[in-house]
Tab-separated table of N, CA and C and ligand atoms in Angstrom:
chain	number	residue	atom	x	y	z
J	26	MET	N	0.848	-1.204	0.000
J	26	MET	CA	0.000	0.000	0.000
J	26	MET	C	0.881	1.252	0.000
J	27	ARG	N	0.542	2.155	-0.868
J	27	ARG	CA	1.287	3.396	-0.943
J	27	ARG	C	0.833	4.354	0.152
J	28	THR	N	1.785	4.960	0.821
J	28	THR	CA	1.376	5.931	1.845
J	28	THR	C	1.450	7.331	1.255
J	29	ASN	N	0.614	8.154	1.738
J	29	ASN	CA	0.559	9.538	1.266
J	29	ASN	C	1.347	10.414	2.237
J	30	ALA	N	2.464	10.953	1.770
J	30	ALA	CA	3.350	11.736	2.631
J	30	ALA	C	2.631	12.932	3.246
J	31	GLY	N	1.753	13.571	2.478
J	31	GLY	CA	1.008	14.738	2.972
J	31	GLY	C	0.171	14.371	4.176
J	32	TRP	N	-0.514	13.225	4.084
J	32	TRP	CA	-1.350	12.788	5.187
J	32	TRP	C	-0.511	12.451	6.417
J	33	ASP	N	0.628	11.813	6.170
J	33	ASP	CA	1.514	11.460	7.270
J	33	ASP	C	1.915	12.700	8.067
J	34	MET	N	2.278	13.739	7.326
J	34	MET	CA	2.704	14.973	7.992
J	34	MET	C	1.561	15.588	8.783
J	35	THR	N	0.366	15.562	8.202
J	35	THR	CA	-0.798	16.144	8.888
J	35	THR	C	-1.076	15.390	10.182
J	36	LEU	N	-1.046	14.046	10.086
J	36	LEU	CA	-1.318	13.238	11.276
J	36	LEU	C	-0.256	13.495	12.357
J	37	LEU	N	0.999	13.597	11.892
J	37	LEU	CA	2.085	13.844	12.829
J	37	LEU	C	1.878	15.184	13.538
J	38	PHE	N	1.459	16.164	12.752
J	38	PHE	CA	1.224	17.488	13.317
J	38	PHE	C	0.089	17.454	14.348
J	39	LEU	N	-1.021	16.792	13.972
J	39	LEU	CA	-2.175	16.708	14.885
J	39	LEU	C	-1.804	15.976	16.170
J	40	PHE	N	-1.004	14.936	16.015
J	40	PHE	CA	-0.563	14.158	17.167
J	40	PHE	C	0.267	15.047	18.110
J	41	GLY	N	1.185	15.807	17.514
J	41	GLY	CA	2.036	16.710	18.294
J	41	GLY	C	1.210	17.759	19.019
J	42	ALA	N	0.234	18.324	18.282
J	42	ALA	CA	-0.610	19.367	18.862
J	42	ALA	C	-1.421	18.810	20.028
J	43	ALA	N	-1.912	17.571	19.856
J	43	ALA	CA	-2.720	16.951	20.911
J	43	ALA	C	-1.888	16.766	22.175
J	44	ILE	N	-0.648	16.296	22.005
J	44	ILE	CA	0.230	16.110	23.165
J	44	ILE	C	0.484	17.443	23.849
J	45	PHE	N	0.723	18.465	23.024
J	45	PHE	CA	1.028	19.787	23.575
J	45	PHE	C	-0.124	20.301	24.439
J	46	PHE	N	-1.364	20.156	23.926
J	46	PHE	CA	-2.496	20.723	24.653
J	46	PHE	C	-2.999	19.859	25.792
J	47	LEU	N	-2.766	18.550	25.680
J	47	LEU	CA	-3.285	17.653	26.709
J	47	LEU	C	-2.275	17.381	27.818
J	48	TRP	N	-0.999	17.776	27.579
J	48	TRP	CA	0.035	17.563	28.593
J	48	TRP	C	-0.344	18.312	29.876
J	49	PRO	N	-0.271	17.657	31.054
J	49	PRO	CA	-0.683	18.354	32.284
J	49	PRO	C	0.149	19.614	32.541
J	50	LYS	N	-0.541	20.687	32.734
J	50	LYS	CA	0.135	21.956	33.020
J	50	LYS	C	0.393	22.066	34.529
J	51	GLU	N	1.379	22.863	34.866
J	51	GLU	CA	1.673	23.088	36.277
J	51	GLU	C	0.479	23.810	36.912
J	52	GLU	N	0.056	23.308	38.053
J	52	GLU	CA	-1.122	23.930	38.673
J	52	GLU	C	-0.749	25.190	39.442
J	53	THR	N	-1.558	26.204	39.301
J	53	THR	CA	-1.335	27.403	40.096
J	53	THR	C	-2.023	27.193	41.427
J	54	PRO	N	-1.267	27.334	42.543
J	54	PRO	CA	-1.906	27.093	43.826
J	54	PRO	C	-2.972	28.146	44.108
J	55	GLU	N	-4.084	27.689	44.651
J	55	GLU	CA	-5.160	28.624	44.951
J	55	GLU	C	-4.986	29.205	46.342
J	56	VAL	N	-5.280	30.470	46.445
J	56	VAL	CA	-5.186	31.128	47.746
J	56	VAL	C	-6.505	30.946	48.471
J	57	THR	N	-6.433	30.374	49.664
J	57	THR	CA	-7.652	30.179	50.430
J	57	THR	C	-7.853	31.388	51.346
J	58	PRO	N	-9.115	31.671	51.729
J	58	PRO	CA	-9.367	32.823	52.607
J	58	PRO	C	-8.596	32.728	53.919
J	59	GLU	N	-8.428	31.482	54.423
J	59	GLU	CA	-7.705	31.301	55.694
J	59	GLU	C	-6.262	31.778	55.568
J	60	GLU	N	-5.673	31.469	54.410
J	60	GLU	CA	-4.282	31.839	54.196
J	60	GLU	C	-4.096	33.349	54.235
J	61	LEU	N	-5.090	34.056	53.724
J	61	LEU	CA	-4.979	35.512	53.654
J	61	LEU	C	-4.941	36.148	55.031
J	62	THR	N	-5.580	35.487	55.997
J	62	THR	CA	-5.609	36.054	57.336
J	62	THR	C	-4.345	35.701	58.113
J	63	GLU	N	-3.588	34.705	57.597
J	63	GLU	CA	-2.337	34.353	58.257
J	63	GLU	C	-1.236	35.305	57.829
J	64	LEU	N	-0.151	35.249	58.557
J	64	LEU	CA	0.996	36.065	58.206
J	64	LEU	C	1.567	35.581	56.868
J	65	THR	N	1.753	36.496	55.945
J	65	THR	CA	2.260	36.088	54.633
J	65	THR	C	3.563	36.799	54.299
J	66	GLU	N	4.155	37.394	55.281
J	66	GLU	CA	5.399	38.108	55.005
J	66	GLU	C	6.351	38.004	56.189
J	67	LEU	N	7.479	38.659	56.055
J	67	LEU	CA	8.449	38.634	57.141
J	67	LEU	C	7.931	39.391	58.349
J	68	HIS	N	8.331	38.925	59.501
J	68	HIS	CA	8.047	39.638	60.738
J	68	HIS	C	8.725	41.011	60.648
J	69	PRO	N	8.052	42.074	61.123
J	69	PRO	CA	8.633	43.431	60.986
J	69	PRO	C	10.065	43.544	61.512
J	70	ILE	N	10.374	42.859	62.605
J	70	ILE	CA	11.740	42.929	63.159
J	70	ILE	C	12.735	42.295	62.191
J	71	VAL	N	12.339	41.180	61.610
J	71	VAL	CA	13.217	40.488	60.664
J	71	VAL	C	13.407	41.335	59.415
J	72	GLU	N	12.332	41.941	58.978
J	72	GLU	CA	12.376	42.832	57.814
J	72	GLU	C	13.394	43.953	58.048
J	73	GLU	N	13.324	44.536	59.241
J	73	GLU	CA	14.223	45.633	59.589
J	73	GLU	C	15.679	45.164	59.640
J	74	LYS	N	15.884	44.023	60.283
J	74	LYS	CA	17.248	43.486	60.404
J	74	LYS	C	17.794	43.063	59.050
J	75	LYS	N	16.931	42.564	58.212
J	75	LYS	CA	17.324	42.163	56.859
J	75	LYS	C	17.855	43.394	56.101
J	76	ASN	N	17.106	44.491	56.180
J	76	ASN	CA	17.538	45.720	55.499
J	76	ASN	C	18.856	46.239	56.051
J	77	GLU	N	19.008	46.121	57.362
J	77	GLU	CA	20.251	46.549	58.014
J	77	GLU	C	21.415	45.665	57.547
J	78	LEU	N	21.163	44.384	57.414
J	78	LEU	CA	22.174	43.441	56.934
J	78	LEU	C	22.615	43.800	55.511
J	79	LEU	N	21.638	44.112	54.665
J	79	LEU	CA	21.947	44.483	53.277
J	79	LEU	C	22.789	45.757	53.254
J	80	ARG	N	22.416	46.701	54.111
J	80	ARG	CA	23.115	47.993	54.156
J	80	ARG	C	24.563	47.820	54.621
J	81	ARG	N	24.718	47.105	55.733
J	81	ARG	CA	26.074	46.941	56.299
J	81	ARG	C	26.969	46.104	55.384
J	82	SER	N	26.395	45.128	54.718
J	82	SER	CA	27.175	44.298	53.797
J	82	SER	C	27.641	45.135	52.622
J	83	GLU	N	26.724	45.945	52.126
J	83	GLU	CA	27.047	46.781	50.967
J	83	GLU	C	28.198	47.732	51.295
J	84	GLU	N	28.212	48.222	52.536
J	84	GLU	CA	29.305	49.094	52.984
J	84	GLU	C	30.656	48.390	52.857
J	85	LYS	N	30.630	47.078	53.019
J	85	LYS	CA	31.867	46.293	52.920
J	85	LYS	C	32.119	45.803	51.500
J	86	GLY	N	31.258	46.232	50.584
J	86	GLY	CA	31.428	45.806	49.200
J	86	GLY	C	30.901	44.412	48.935
J	87	ILE	N	29.956	43.994	49.762
J	87	ILE	CA	29.361	42.665	49.585
J	87	ILE	C	27.889	42.815	49.230
J	88	ASN	N	27.516	42.254	48.108
J	88	ASN	CA	26.113	42.299	47.715
J	88	ASN	C	25.427	40.994	48.042
J	89	ILE	N	24.418	41.129	48.892
J	89	ILE	CA	23.659	39.962	49.323
J	89	ILE	C	22.327	39.937	48.595
J	90	GLU	N	21.910	38.753	48.260
J	90	GLU	CA	20.601	38.593	47.647
J	90	GLU	C	19.765	37.718	48.580
J	91	ILE	N	18.574	38.196	48.930
J	91	ILE	CA	17.696	37.376	49.772
J	91	ILE	C	16.930	36.421	48.856
J	92	ILE	N	17.193	35.149	49.039
J	92	ILE	CA	16.640	34.123	48.157
J	92	ILE	C	15.253	33.687	48.612
J	93	GLU	N	15.077	33.655	49.917
J	93	GLU	CA	13.794	33.205	50.429
J	93	GLU	C	13.501	33.829	51.782
J	94	GLY	N	12.226	34.050	52.027
J	94	GLY	CA	11.827	34.622	53.308
J	94	GLY	C	10.700	33.800	53.889
J	95	TYR	N	9.516	34.374	53.853
J	95	TYR	CA	8.358	33.668	54.376
J	95	TYR	C	8.033	32.446	53.516
J	96	ARG	N	7.680	31.370	54.156
J	96	ARG	CA	7.321	30.138	53.462
J	96	ARG	C	6.048	29.598	54.097
J	97	THR	N	5.068	29.193	53.294
J	97	THR	CA	3.855	28.618	53.875
J	97	THR	C	4.175	27.212	54.384
J	98	PRO	N	3.379	26.711	55.364
J	98	PRO	CA	3.606	25.344	55.855
J	98	PRO	C	3.575	24.323	54.715
J	99	GLU	N	2.726	24.569	53.723
J	99	GLU	CA	2.633	23.654	52.581
J	99	GLU	C	3.938	23.650	51.782
J	100	GLU	N	4.489	24.831	51.545
J	100	GLU	CA	5.764	24.918	50.837
J	100	GLU	C	6.858	24.211	51.631
J	101	GLN	N	6.763	24.357	52.963
J	101	GLN	CA	7.749	23.715	53.835
J	101	GLN	C	7.665	22.187	53.713
J	102	ASN	N	6.436	21.671	53.682
J	102	ASN	CA	6.252	20.230	53.544
J	102	ASN	C	6.811	19.722	52.224
J	103	ASN	N	6.605	20.486	51.160
J	103	ASN	CA	7.152	20.098	49.855
J	103	ASN	C	8.671	20.042	49.906
J	104	LEU	N	9.249	21.031	50.594
J	104	LEU	CA	10.705	21.088	50.721
J	104	LEU	C	11.218	19.909	51.547
J	105	TYR	N	10.456	19.558	52.571
J	105	TYR	CA	10.827	18.447	53.459
J	105	TYR	C	10.900	17.132	52.685
J	106	GLU	N	10.010	16.989	51.691
J	106	GLU	CA	9.966	15.747	50.907
J	106	GLU	C	11.174	15.617	49.983
J	107	LYS	N	11.855	16.737	49.696
J	107	LYS	CA	13.036	16.684	48.839
J	107	LYS	C	14.095	15.817	49.518
J	108	GLY	N	14.566	14.811	48.774
J	108	GLY	CA	15.559	13.894	49.332
J	108	GLY	C	14.925	12.794	50.170
J	109	ARG	N	13.604	12.855	50.321
J	109	ARG	CA	12.891	11.788	51.035
J	109	ARG	C	12.004	11.080	50.018
J	110	SER	N	10.725	11.490	49.899
J	110	SER	CA	9.894	10.841	48.877
J	110	SER	C	10.182	11.423	47.492
J	111	GLN	N	10.858	12.576	47.456
J	111	GLN	CA	11.183	13.215	46.172
J	111	GLN	C	12.686	13.141	45.911
J	112	GLN	N	13.034	13.354	44.639
J	112	GLN	CA	14.445	13.337	44.237
J	112	GLN	C	15.248	14.446	44.897
J	113	GLY	N	16.546	14.307	44.849
J	113	GLY	CA	17.423	15.351	45.361
J	113	GLY	C	18.017	14.960	46.691
J	114	SER	N	18.737	15.909	47.284
J	114	SER	CA	19.295	15.629	48.597
J	114	SER	C	18.490	16.374	49.648
J	115	VAL	N	18.533	15.861	50.860
J	115	VAL	CA	17.777	16.457	51.963
J	115	VAL	C	18.259	17.886	52.218
J	116	VAL	N	17.328	18.829	52.272
J	116	VAL	CA	17.710	20.215	52.514
J	116	VAL	C	17.199	20.746	53.841
J	117	THR	N	16.251	20.051	54.430
J	117	THR	CA	15.727	20.525	55.702
J	117	THR	C	15.214	19.364	56.551
J	118	ASN	N	15.258	19.562	57.863
J	118	ASN	CA	14.692	18.578	58.772
J	118	ASN	C	13.362	19.070	59.335
J	119	ALA	N	12.953	20.252	58.876
J	119	ALA	CA	11.732	20.846	59.415
J	119	ALA	C	10.542	20.585	58.511
J	120	GLN	N	9.468	20.093	59.096
J	120	GLN	CA	8.223	19.918	58.353
J	120	GLN	C	7.394	21.199	58.480
J	121	GLY	N	6.263	21.228	57.751
J	121	GLY	CA	5.394	22.403	57.797
J	121	GLY	C	5.063	22.816	59.212
J	122	GLY	N	5.263	24.101	59.537
J	122	GLY	CA	4.976	24.598	60.874
J	122	GLY	C	6.136	24.464	61.827
J	123	GLU	N	7.216	23.784	61.374
J	123	GLU	CA	8.372	23.575	62.244
J	123	GLU	C	9.555	24.461	61.887
J	124	SER	N	9.415	25.213	60.793
J	124	SER	CA	10.528	26.042	60.346
J	124	SER	C	10.278	27.499	60.717
J	125	TYR	N	11.357	28.212	61.015
J	125	TYR	CA	11.223	29.639	61.304
J	125	TYR	C	10.699	30.400	60.093
J	126	HIS	N	10.915	29.814	58.903
J	126	HIS	CA	10.387	30.451	57.691
J	126	HIS	C	8.868	30.540	57.735
J	127	ASN	N	8.221	29.593	58.398
J	127	ASN	CA	6.769	29.565	58.444
J	127	ASN	C	6.197	30.666	59.337
J	128	TYR	N	7.081	31.308	60.102
J	128	TYR	CA	6.620	32.373	61.005
J	128	TYR	C	7.198	33.724	60.621
J	129	GLY	N	7.783	33.764	59.419
J	129	GLY	CA	8.354	35.035	58.946
J	129	GLY	C	9.577	35.433	59.738
J	130	LEU	N	10.215	34.445	60.397
J	130	LEU	CA	11.349	34.760	61.274
J	130	LEU	C	12.693	34.358	60.671
J	131	ALA	N	12.673	33.875	59.428
J	131	ALA	CA	13.932	33.434	58.814
J	131	ALA	C	14.052	33.909	57.373
J	132	ILE	N	15.293	34.102	56.958
J	132	ILE	CA	15.579	34.434	55.560
J	132	ILE	C	16.748	33.555	55.087
J	133	ASP	N	16.803	33.341	53.793
J	133	ASP	CA	17.934	32.634	53.191
J	133	ASP	C	18.631	33.608	52.255
J	134	PHE	N	19.955	33.608	52.317
J	134	PHE	CA	20.679	34.539	51.451
J	134	PHE	C	21.691	33.826	50.569
J	135	ALA	N	22.116	34.543	49.543
J	135	ALA	CA	23.209	34.097	48.682
J	135	ALA	C	23.969	35.364	48.302
J	136	LEU	N	25.036	35.221	47.557
J	136	LEU	CA	25.828	36.386	47.161
J	136	LEU	C	25.533	36.767	45.723
J	137	GLU	N	25.644	38.049	45.467
J	137	GLU	CA	25.501	38.517	44.094
J	137	GLU	C	26.837	39.094	43.652
J	138	THR	N	27.356	38.589	42.542
J	138	THR	CA	28.643	39.083	42.042
J	138	THR	C	28.449	40.408	41.314
J	139	GLU	N	29.561	41.025	40.908
J	139	GLU	CA	29.488	42.290	40.178
J	139	GLU	C	28.703	42.157	38.874
J	140	ASP	N	28.755	40.960	38.295
J	140	ASP	CA	28.032	40.725	37.033
J	140	ASP	C	26.553	40.438	37.263
J	141	GLY	N	26.133	40.486	38.528
J	141	GLY	CA	24.731	40.237	38.837
J	141	GLY	C	24.386	38.766	38.924
J	142	GLU	N	25.421	37.936	39.011
J	142	GLU	CA	25.196	36.500	39.103
J	142	GLU	C	24.990	36.116	40.566
J	143	ILE	N	24.008	35.248	40.821
J	143	ILE	CA	23.754	34.779	42.184
J	143	ILE	C	24.587	33.517	42.413
J	144	ILE	N	25.399	33.539	43.454
J	144	ILE	CA	26.267	32.385	43.715
J	144	ILE	C	26.119	31.881	45.146
J	145	TRP	N	26.427	30.608	45.301
J	145	TRP	CA	26.366	29.971	46.622
J	145	TRP	C	27.776	29.549	47.053
J	146	ASN	N	28.743	30.289	46.584
J	146	ASN	CA	30.136	29.959	46.858
J	146	ASN	C	30.560	30.617	48.167
J	147	THR	N	30.772	29.806	49.198
J	147	THR	CA	31.081	30.363	50.517
J	147	THR	C	32.545	30.807	50.622
J	148	GLU	N	33.346	30.525	49.573
J	148	GLU	CA	34.754	30.941	49.581
J	148	GLU	C	34.975	32.243	48.819
J	149	TYR	N	33.965	32.660	48.068
J	149	TYR	CA	34.086	33.836	47.195
J	149	TYR	C	34.504	35.085	47.976
J	150	ASP	N	35.495	35.797	47.426
J	150	ASP	CA	36.006	37.005	48.077
J	150	ASP	C	35.951	38.166	47.092
J	151	GLY	N	34.732	38.630	46.836
J	151	GLY	CA	34.511	39.677	45.824
J	151	GLY	C	35.085	41.021	46.221
J	152	ASN	N	35.117	41.321	47.528
J	152	ASN	CA	35.650	42.618	47.959
J	152	ASN	C	37.163	42.538	48.199
J	153	GLU	N	37.730	41.373	47.919
J	153	GLU	CA	39.175	41.150	47.926
J	153	GLU	C	39.878	41.648	49.186
J	154	ASN	N	39.306	41.288	50.342
J	154	ASN	CA	39.979	41.652	51.594
J	154	ASN	C	40.549	40.415	52.287
J	155	GLY	N	40.626	39.327	51.524
J	155	GLY	CA	41.226	38.111	52.075
J	155	GLY	C	40.287	37.299	52.947
J	156	LYS	N	39.039	37.765	53.069
J	156	LYS	CA	38.063	37.019	53.870
J	156	LYS	C	36.905	36.577	52.979
J	157	SER	N	36.320	35.471	53.318
J	157	SER	CA	35.158	34.992	52.567
J	157	SER	C	33.989	35.957	52.760
J	158	ASP	N	33.434	36.445	51.661
J	158	ASP	CA	32.291	37.368	51.742
J	158	ASP	C	31.132	36.738	52.502
J	159	TRP	N	30.958	35.459	52.232
J	159	TRP	CA	29.838	34.731	52.846
J	159	TRP	C	29.954	34.770	54.373
J	160	LYS	N	31.184	34.490	54.866
J	160	LYS	CA	31.380	34.460	56.321
J	160	LYS	C	31.284	35.864	56.909
J	161	GLU	N	31.759	36.859	56.141
J	161	GLU	CA	31.623	38.243	56.614
J	161	GLU	C	30.156	38.612	56.782
J	162	ALA	N	29.359	38.231	55.792
J	162	ALA	CA	27.917	38.525	55.850
J	162	ALA	C	27.276	37.811	57.030
J	163	ALA	N	27.680	36.565	57.243
J	163	ALA	CA	27.129	35.790	58.364
J	163	ALA	C	27.500	36.452	59.695
J	164	GLU	N	28.738	36.983	59.768
J	164	GLU	CA	29.173	37.665	60.990
J	164	GLU	C	28.303	38.886	61.270
J	165	ILE	N	28.053	39.680	60.218
J	165	ILE	CA	27.200	40.871	60.372
J	165	ILE	C	25.810	40.439	60.850
J	166	ALA	N	25.301	39.407	60.225
J	166	ALA	CA	23.966	38.913	60.588
J	166	ALA	C	23.911	38.508	62.055
J	167	LYS	N	24.976	37.871	62.512
J	167	LYS	CA	25.005	37.427	63.910
J	167	LYS	C	25.053	38.619	64.862
J	168	GLU	N	25.808	39.653	64.445
J	168	GLU	CA	25.843	40.885	65.250
J	168	GLU	C	24.444	41.476	65.391
J	169	LEU	N	23.659	41.296	64.334
J	169	LEU	CA	22.304	41.858	64.327
J	169	LEU	C	21.308	40.978	65.083
J	170	GLY	N	21.768	39.863	65.600
J	170	GLY	CA	20.884	39.010	66.391
J	170	GLY	C	20.305	37.832	65.638
J	171	PHE	N	20.889	37.538	64.477
J	171	PHE	CA	20.451	36.353	63.740
J	171	PHE	C	21.247	35.137	64.197
J	172	GLU	N	20.599	34.007	64.163
J	172	GLU	CA	21.298	32.736	64.322
J	172	GLU	C	21.606	32.262	62.896
J	173	TRP	N	22.846	31.787	62.683
J	173	TRP	CA	23.259	31.388	61.330
J	173	TRP	C	23.218	29.873	61.191
J	174	GLY	N	22.571	29.404	60.132
J	174	GLY	CA	22.461	27.959	59.879
J	174	GLY	C	23.797	27.279	59.668
J	175	GLY	N	24.823	28.061	59.321
J	175	GLY	CA	26.160	27.510	59.132
J	175	GLY	C	26.823	27.097	60.435
J	176	ASP	N	26.253	27.561	61.549
J	176	ASP	CA	26.788	27.203	62.874
J	176	ASP	C	26.124	25.958	63.444
J	177	TRP	N	25.094	25.479	62.757
J	177	TRP	CA	24.351	24.344	63.303
J	177	TRP	C	25.192	23.077	63.309
J	178	PRO	N	25.000	22.266	64.338
J	178	PRO	CA	25.611	20.937	64.276
J	178	PRO	C	24.740	20.079	63.351
J	179	GLY	N	25.302	19.088	62.719
J	179	GLY	CA	24.510	18.228	61.844
J	179	GLY	C	24.267	18.870	60.498
J	180	LEU	N	23.013	18.911	60.077
J	180	LEU	CA	22.668	19.437	58.761
J	180	LEU	C	22.811	20.960	58.738
J	181	ARG	N	23.936	21.434	58.201
J	181	ARG	CA	24.170	22.876	58.155
J	181	ARG	C	23.448	23.489	56.977
J	182	ASP	N	23.027	24.734	57.187
J	182	ASP	CA	22.305	25.461	56.150
J	182	ASP	C	22.943	26.838	56.040
J	183	TYR	N	23.934	26.939	55.154
J	183	TYR	CA	24.759	28.147	55.073
J	183	TYR	C	24.010	29.389	54.612
J	184	SER	N	22.855	29.202	53.969
J	184	SER	CA	22.074	30.342	53.492
J	184	SER	C	21.163	30.911	54.573
J	185	HIS	N	20.945	30.105	55.590
J	185	HIS	CA	19.843	30.357	56.509
J	185	HIS	C	20.200	31.281	57.685
J	186	LEU	N	19.344	32.274	57.879
J	186	LEU	CA	19.463	33.166	59.034
J	186	LEU	C	18.116	33.211	59.713
J	187	GLN	N	18.092	33.014	61.008
J	187	GLN	CA	16.815	33.144	61.705
J	187	GLN	C	16.966	34.002	62.941
J	188	LEU	N	15.884	34.671	63.260
J	188	LEU	CA	15.911	35.567	64.404
J	188	LEU	C	16.030	34.763	65.686
J	189	GLU	N	17.004	35.124	66.494
J	189	GLU	CA	17.116	34.460	67.781
J	189	GLU	C	15.945	34.903	68.637
J	190	THR	N	15.244	33.953	69.182
J	190	THR	CA	14.094	34.305	70.002
J	190	THR	C	14.016	33.371	71.196
J	191	ASP	N	13.434	33.878	72.262
J	191	ASP	CA	13.290	33.056	73.459
J	191	ASP	C	12.112	32.097	73.323
J	192	LEU	N	11.276	32.378	72.289
J	192	LEU	CA	10.122	31.517	72.089
J	192	LEU	C	10.558	30.163	71.555
J	193	SER	N	10.016	29.121	72.119
J	193	SER	CA	10.326	27.781	71.620
J	193	SER	C	9.446	27.512	70.404
J	194	MET	N	9.828	26.495	69.623
J	194	MET	CA	9.013	26.133	68.462
J	194	MET	C	7.590	25.785	68.904
J	195	HIS	N	7.476	25.168	70.080
J	195	HIS	CA	6.173	24.811	70.609
J	195	HIS	C	5.306	26.061	70.825
J	196	GLU	N	5.938	27.092	71.365
J	196	GLU	CA	5.182	28.337	71.610
J	196	GLU	C	4.819	29.030	70.308
J	197	LEU	N	5.752	28.966	69.340
J	197	LEU	CA	5.473	29.558	68.033
J	197	LEU	C	4.266	28.884	67.385
J	198	GLN	N	4.233	27.564	67.510
J	198	GLN	CA	3.152	26.806	66.873
J	198	GLN	C	1.809	27.117	67.488
J	199	ARG	N	1.825	27.503	68.774
J	199	ARG	CA	0.562	27.883	69.407
J	199	ARG	C	0.167	29.268	68.931
U	202	LIG	ZN1	16.275	28.910	55.542
């Protein structure tokens, strides 16, 4: 049987188009009314300290980029699954409601180079003073009352800064 090349191309095109339109799209999360009444941003004190950190770092010629701040408990749970039920390596031991990010009390930072590139290189010395920019930034943050994830025993989180507070996680959850 002779095949008709024109028809073949048409069928191929229709098949491609069908896959394109029927392929599951990424779902946009819906905002529930309850979520709107919850805190959806950084705690004012953290916001203030964050700005102070950016200012003092810049004075030293270090550009910091805030990668993450407030995180919903759902986002936290998704992150928790990374390296567990999901691919990748474990990045957190905190489940939803257990992270300072869920209370607007934590931020994650990285460095921005002169070219505007965001890097996670803790050895980078962009201001060329013989010290790691990352550690200098962490020092400033600690002066401002942040606890640095790089000081944690066990699973260290070099990007992570959280407000030191007398409140326990149990009290925060209440
Ligand atoms: Zn963090």
